Coordinates of C-alpha atoms and ligand atoms in Angstrom, one line a residue:
X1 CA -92.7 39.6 65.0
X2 CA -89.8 37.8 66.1
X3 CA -88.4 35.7 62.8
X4 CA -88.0 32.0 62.7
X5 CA -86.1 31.2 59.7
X6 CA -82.9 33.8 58.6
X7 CA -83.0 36.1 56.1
X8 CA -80.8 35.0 53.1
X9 CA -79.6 38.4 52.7
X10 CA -78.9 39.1 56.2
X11 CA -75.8 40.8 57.5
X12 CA -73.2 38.7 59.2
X13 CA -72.9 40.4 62.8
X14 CA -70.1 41.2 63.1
X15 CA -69.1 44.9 64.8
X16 CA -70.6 46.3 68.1
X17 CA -73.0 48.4 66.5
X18 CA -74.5 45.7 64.2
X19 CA -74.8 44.0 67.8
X20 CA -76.3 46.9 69.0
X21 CA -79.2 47.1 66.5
X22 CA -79.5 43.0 66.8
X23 CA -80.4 43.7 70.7
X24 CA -82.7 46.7 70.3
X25 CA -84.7 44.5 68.2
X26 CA -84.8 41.7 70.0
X27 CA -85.8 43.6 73.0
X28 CA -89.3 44.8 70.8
X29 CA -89.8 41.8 69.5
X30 CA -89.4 39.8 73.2
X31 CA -91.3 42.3 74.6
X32 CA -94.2 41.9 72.1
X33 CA -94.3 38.5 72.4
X34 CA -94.1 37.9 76.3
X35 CA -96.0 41.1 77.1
X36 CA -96.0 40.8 81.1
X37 CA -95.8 37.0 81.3
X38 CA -93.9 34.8 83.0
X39 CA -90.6 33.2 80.9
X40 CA -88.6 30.2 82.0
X41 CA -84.9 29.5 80.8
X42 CA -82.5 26.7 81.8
X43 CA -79.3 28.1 81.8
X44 CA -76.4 26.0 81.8
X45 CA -73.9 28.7 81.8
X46 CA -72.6 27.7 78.2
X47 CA -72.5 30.5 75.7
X48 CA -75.8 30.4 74.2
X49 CA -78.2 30.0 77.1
X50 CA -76.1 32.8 78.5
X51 CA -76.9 34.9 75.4
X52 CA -80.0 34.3 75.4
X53 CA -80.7 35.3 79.0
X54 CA -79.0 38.0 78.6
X55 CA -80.9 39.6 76.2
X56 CA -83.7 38.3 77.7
X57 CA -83.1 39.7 81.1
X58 CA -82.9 42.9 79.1
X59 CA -86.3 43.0 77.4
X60 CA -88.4 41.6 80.4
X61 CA -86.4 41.9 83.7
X62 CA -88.1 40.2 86.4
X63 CA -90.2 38.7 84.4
X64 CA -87.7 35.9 83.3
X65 CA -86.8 32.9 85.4
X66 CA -83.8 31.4 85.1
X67 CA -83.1 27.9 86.5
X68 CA -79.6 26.9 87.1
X69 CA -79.2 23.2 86.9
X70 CA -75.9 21.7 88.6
X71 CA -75.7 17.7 87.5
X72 CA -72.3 17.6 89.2
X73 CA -70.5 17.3 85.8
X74 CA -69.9 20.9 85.6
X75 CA -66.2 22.4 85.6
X76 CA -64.7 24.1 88.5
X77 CA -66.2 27.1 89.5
X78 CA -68.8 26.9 86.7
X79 CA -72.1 26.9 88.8
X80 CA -70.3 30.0 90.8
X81 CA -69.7 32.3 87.8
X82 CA -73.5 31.2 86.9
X83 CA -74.4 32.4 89.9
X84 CA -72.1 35.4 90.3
X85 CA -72.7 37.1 86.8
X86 CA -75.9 36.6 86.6
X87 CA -77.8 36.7 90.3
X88 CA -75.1 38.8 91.9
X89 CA -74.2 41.1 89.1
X90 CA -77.1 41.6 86.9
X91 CA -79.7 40.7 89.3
X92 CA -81.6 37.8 87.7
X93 CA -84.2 36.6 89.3
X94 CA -82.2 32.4 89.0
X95 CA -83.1 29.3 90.9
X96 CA -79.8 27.2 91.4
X97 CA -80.6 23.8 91.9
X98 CA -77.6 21.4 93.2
X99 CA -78.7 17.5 92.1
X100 CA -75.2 16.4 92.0
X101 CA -76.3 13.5 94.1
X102 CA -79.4 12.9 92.4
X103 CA -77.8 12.3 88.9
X104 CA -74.5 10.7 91.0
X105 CA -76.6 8.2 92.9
X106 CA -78.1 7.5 89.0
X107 CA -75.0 6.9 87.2
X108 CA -73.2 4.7 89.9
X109 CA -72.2 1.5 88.3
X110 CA -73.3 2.7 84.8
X111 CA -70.4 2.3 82.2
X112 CA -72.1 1.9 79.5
X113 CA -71.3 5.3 77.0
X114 CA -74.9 6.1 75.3
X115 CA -76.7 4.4 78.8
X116 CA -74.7 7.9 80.9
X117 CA -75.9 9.9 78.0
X118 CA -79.2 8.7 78.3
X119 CA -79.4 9.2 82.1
X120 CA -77.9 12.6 82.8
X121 CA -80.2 13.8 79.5
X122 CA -83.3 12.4 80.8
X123 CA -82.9 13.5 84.4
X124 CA -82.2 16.9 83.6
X125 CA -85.6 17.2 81.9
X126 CA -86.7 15.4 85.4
X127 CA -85.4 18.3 87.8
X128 CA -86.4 21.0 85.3
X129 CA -89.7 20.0 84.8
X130 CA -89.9 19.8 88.8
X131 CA -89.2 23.2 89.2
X132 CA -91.2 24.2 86.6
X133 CA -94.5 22.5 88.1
X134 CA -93.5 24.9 91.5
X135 CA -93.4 27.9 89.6
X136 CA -96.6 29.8 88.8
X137 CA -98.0 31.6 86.0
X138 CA -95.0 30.6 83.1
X139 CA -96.4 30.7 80.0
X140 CA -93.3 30.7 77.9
X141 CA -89.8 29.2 77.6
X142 CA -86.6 30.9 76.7
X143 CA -84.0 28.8 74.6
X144 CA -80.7 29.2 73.5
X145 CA -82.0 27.7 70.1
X146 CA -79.7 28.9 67.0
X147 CA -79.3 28.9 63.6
X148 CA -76.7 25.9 63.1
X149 CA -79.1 23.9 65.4
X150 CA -81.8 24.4 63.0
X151 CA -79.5 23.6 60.2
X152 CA -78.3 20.5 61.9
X153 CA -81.6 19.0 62.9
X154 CA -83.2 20.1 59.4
X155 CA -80.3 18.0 57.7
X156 CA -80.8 15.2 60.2
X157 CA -77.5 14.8 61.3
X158 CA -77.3 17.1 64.9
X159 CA -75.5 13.9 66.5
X160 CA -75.3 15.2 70.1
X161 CA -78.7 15.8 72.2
X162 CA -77.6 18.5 74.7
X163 CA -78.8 18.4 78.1
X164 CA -81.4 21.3 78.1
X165 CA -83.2 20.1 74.9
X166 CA -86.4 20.5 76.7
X167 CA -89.8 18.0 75.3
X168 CA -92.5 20.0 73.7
X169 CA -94.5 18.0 76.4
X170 CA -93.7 21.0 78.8
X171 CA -96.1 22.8 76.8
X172 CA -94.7 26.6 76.4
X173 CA -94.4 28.5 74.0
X174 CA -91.1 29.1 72.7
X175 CA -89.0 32.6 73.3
X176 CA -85.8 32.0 71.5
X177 CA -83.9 35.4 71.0
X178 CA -81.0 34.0 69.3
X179 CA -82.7 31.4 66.7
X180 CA -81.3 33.5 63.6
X181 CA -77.7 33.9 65.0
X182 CA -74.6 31.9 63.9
X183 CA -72.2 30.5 66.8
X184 CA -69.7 33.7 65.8
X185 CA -72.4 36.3 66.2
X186 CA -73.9 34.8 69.7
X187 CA -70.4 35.9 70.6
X188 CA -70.3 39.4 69.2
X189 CA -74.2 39.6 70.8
X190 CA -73.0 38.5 74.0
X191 CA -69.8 40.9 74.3
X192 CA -71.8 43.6 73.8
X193 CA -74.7 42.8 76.4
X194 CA -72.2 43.0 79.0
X195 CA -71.1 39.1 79.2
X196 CA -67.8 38.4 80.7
X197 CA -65.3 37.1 78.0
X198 CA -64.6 34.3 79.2
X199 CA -68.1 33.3 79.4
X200 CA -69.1 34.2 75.9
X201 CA -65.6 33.0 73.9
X202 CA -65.1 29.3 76.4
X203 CA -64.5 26.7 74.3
X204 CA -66.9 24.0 73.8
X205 CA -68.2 21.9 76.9
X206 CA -70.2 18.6 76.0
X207 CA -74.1 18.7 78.1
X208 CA -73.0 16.0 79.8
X209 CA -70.2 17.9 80.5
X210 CA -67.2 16.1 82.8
X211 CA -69.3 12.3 82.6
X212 CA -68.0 11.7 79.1
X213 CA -64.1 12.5 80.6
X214 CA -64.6 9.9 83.3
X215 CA -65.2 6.7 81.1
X216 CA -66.9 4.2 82.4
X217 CA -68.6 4.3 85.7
X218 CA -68.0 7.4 87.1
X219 CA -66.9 7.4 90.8
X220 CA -67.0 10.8 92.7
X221 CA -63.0 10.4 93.2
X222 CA -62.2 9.6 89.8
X223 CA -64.6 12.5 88.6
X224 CA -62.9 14.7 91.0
X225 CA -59.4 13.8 89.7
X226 CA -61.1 15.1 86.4
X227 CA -62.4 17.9 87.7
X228 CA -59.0 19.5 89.3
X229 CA -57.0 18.4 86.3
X230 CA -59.4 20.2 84.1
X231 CA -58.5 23.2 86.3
X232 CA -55.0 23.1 85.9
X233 CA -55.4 23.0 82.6
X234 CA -57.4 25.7 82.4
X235 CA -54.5 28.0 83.9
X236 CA -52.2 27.0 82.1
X237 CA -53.4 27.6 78.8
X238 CA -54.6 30.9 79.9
X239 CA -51.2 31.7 81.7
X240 CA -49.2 30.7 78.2
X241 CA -51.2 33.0 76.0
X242 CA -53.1 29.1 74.6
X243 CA -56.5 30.2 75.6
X244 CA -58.6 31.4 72.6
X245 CA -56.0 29.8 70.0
X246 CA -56.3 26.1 70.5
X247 CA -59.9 25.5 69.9
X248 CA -60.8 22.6 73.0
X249 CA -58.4 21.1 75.6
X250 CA -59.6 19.0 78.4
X251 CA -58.5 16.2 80.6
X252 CA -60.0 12.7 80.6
X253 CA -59.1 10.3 83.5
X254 CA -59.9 6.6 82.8
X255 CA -60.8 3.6 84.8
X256 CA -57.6 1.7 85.4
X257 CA -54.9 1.8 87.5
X258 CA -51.4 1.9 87.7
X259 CA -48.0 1.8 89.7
X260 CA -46.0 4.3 90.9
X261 CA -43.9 6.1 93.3
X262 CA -44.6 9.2 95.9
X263 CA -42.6 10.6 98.7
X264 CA -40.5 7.0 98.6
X265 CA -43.9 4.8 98.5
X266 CA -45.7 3.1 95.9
X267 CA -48.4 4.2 94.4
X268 CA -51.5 2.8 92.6
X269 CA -53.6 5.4 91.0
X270 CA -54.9 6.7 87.3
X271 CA -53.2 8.2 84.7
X272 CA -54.9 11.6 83.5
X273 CA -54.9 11.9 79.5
X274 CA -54.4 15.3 78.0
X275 CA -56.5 16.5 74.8
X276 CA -55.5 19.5 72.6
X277 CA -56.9 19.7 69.6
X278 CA -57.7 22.5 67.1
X279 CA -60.8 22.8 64.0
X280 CA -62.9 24.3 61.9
X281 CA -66.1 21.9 61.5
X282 CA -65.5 19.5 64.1
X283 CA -65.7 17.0 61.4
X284 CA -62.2 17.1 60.9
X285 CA -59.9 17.9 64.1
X286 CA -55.7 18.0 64.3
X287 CA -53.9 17.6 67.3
X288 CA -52.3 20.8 68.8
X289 CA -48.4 19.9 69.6
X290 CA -47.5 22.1 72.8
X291 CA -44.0 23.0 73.6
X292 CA -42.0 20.3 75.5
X293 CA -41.1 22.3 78.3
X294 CA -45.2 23.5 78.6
X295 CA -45.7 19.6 78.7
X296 CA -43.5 18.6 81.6
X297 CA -44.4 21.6 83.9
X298 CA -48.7 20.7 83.1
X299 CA -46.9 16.9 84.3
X300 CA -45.6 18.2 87.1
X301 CA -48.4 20.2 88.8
X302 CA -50.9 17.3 87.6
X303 CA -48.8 15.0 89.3
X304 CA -48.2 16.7 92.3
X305 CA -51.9 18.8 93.4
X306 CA -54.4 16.7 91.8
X307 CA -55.1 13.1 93.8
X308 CA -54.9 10.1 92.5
X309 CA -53.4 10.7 89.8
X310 CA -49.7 9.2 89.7
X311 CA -49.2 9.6 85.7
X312 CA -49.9 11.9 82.7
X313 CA -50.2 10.5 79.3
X314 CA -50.9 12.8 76.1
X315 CA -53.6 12.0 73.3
X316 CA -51.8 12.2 69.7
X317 CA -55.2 11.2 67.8
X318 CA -56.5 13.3 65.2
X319 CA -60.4 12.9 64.5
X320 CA -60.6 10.9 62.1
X321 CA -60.5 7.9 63.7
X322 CA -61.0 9.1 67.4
X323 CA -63.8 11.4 68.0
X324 CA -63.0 14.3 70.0
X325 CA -64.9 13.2 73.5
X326 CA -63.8 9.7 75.3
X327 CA -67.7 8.6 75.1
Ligands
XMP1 P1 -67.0 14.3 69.1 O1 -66.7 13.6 70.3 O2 -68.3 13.9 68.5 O3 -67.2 15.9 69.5 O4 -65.9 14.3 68.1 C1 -67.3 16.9 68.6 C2 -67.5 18.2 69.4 O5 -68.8 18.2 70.0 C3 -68.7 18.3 71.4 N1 -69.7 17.4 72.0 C4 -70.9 17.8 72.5 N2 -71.4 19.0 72.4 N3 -73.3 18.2 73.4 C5 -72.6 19.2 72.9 O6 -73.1 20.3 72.9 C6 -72.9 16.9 73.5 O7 -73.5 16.0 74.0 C7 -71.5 16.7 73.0 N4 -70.7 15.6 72.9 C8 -69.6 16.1 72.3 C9 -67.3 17.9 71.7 O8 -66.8 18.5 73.0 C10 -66.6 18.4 70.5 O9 -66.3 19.8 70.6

């Protein structure tokens, strides 16, 4: 019987083998629960809906559906290393649904912060429960549930709703394999089911993922200005030995213009704002102060490869008084 509440005494996981024994459970107790129904996961890629079908793909196999939802807020090459580790290399029987221009078309001319929020959260339910009504026979739903999410909610103060927090109106019963597991141990679980690691160890992405570093309304240029810089970013921190010891960098590209100069001409375009920033709790968050020379060469390829962007500007603010996200 799968456990809804962890044991006080419980082990921290913590070494391959207490993964190990973690999984081999989990497979029994999946397997007794589900016995040859049908489950349904949405899985956004992020660490624990990845976890979770993991270890679900384990106990059940075919019998687990995965749905792969892309808003159009994702990171580069997210949806394709969805796709890639889990269809292509351990054969998971996962829709991917593209309804970039469904929730695009939606947020056109929205700039209000909580109003985006509200959109991309409730149109995700939308497009889920579609596909679910297509599928036959589910009788269960996987989620990435865990223990600080429990914690959180109990206490009343989980502040973000993520997309992928599914009604109860969809009427399933819940499968959630990693319920009892802290953020650290989802990890360790995930390593040793055969994730990638830089699936299981990325740094935090928001559910509504790249809308909340496109304030305001987002426009499919200004989001794809985001999108690229992102990228960049991404290398670089991985090529400088960053990635894994800052805790969250990202770009943010606002809605305002101004001048400058390429190949002789002038220029009217965005700046693109850099974030760095390092934690513990989230509650409290320091910025992370990256070599000058790092700083001019990210300037440089910004610049240069990503368009529309004539400027770089870095964000000094610790949290408190800016929160971490622009919205
Ligand atoms: P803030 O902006 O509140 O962010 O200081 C704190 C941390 O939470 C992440 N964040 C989210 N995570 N769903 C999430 O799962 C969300 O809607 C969301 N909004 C912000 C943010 O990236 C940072 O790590």
């Amino acid at each position: 019987m799968a456990l809804l509440v962890r044991p006080e005494n419980m082990q921290r996981i913590n070494t391959p083998e207490l993964a190990k024994a973690y999984i081999e459970e989990q497979i029994a107790d999946i397997k007794a629960q589900v016995g040859d129904k049908k489950v349904l996961l949405a899985l956004s890629g992020g660490v624990d809906s990845s976890v979770c079908a993991a270890l679900l793909l384990k106990a059940i196999g075919q019998q687990l559906v995965c749905v792969h939802v892309n808003h159009g807020l994702l990171r580069k090459g997210e949806p394709e290393q969805v796709i890639e580790v889990f269809k292509n290399q351990m054969n998971a029987n996962l829709i991917y649904i593209d309804a970039t221009d469904r929730f695009l078309d939606l947020l056109a001319g929205v700039s209000d912060p909580e109003q985006k929020r509200h959109i991309i959260g409730e149109e995700f339910i939308k497009v889920f429960a579609e596909e679910a009504a297509k599928l036959d026979g589910i009788e269960f739903l996987g989620q990435g549930t865990i223990w600080p999410d429990i914690l959180e909610s109990e206490q009343g103060i989980k502040a973000h709703h993520n997309v992928g927090g599914l009604p109860e109106e969809l009427n399933f019963e819940l499968v959630e394999p990693v319920r009892i597991l802290y953020k650290d141990e989802v990890r360790v679980v995930g390593e040793e089911l055969g994730l990638p690691h830089g699936m299981v160890y990325r740094q935090p992405f928001p559910g509504p993922g790249l809308g909340v570093r496109c304030p305001g309304a987002i426009t499919r240029d200004r989001l794809e200005a985001v999108r690229e810089s992102d990228a960049i970013l991404r290398e670089e921190f991985a090529k400088n030995g960053l990635e894994g010891k800052v805790w969250q960098y990202f770009t943010v590209v606002p809605d305002f213009k101004s001048t400058g100069i390429k190949d002789g001409k002038r220029t009217f375009d965005w700046p693109c704002i850099i974030r760095a920033i390092n934690t513990i709790d989230v509650v409290e968050v320091t910025v992370e102060h990256l070599e000058p020379a790092f700083i001019d060469h990210l300037v440089k390829r910004i610049t240069t490869e990503v368009p529309g962007i004539n400027r770089v500007l870095f964000d000094y603010t610790p949290k408190p008084p800016a929160t971490v996200e622009y919205e």
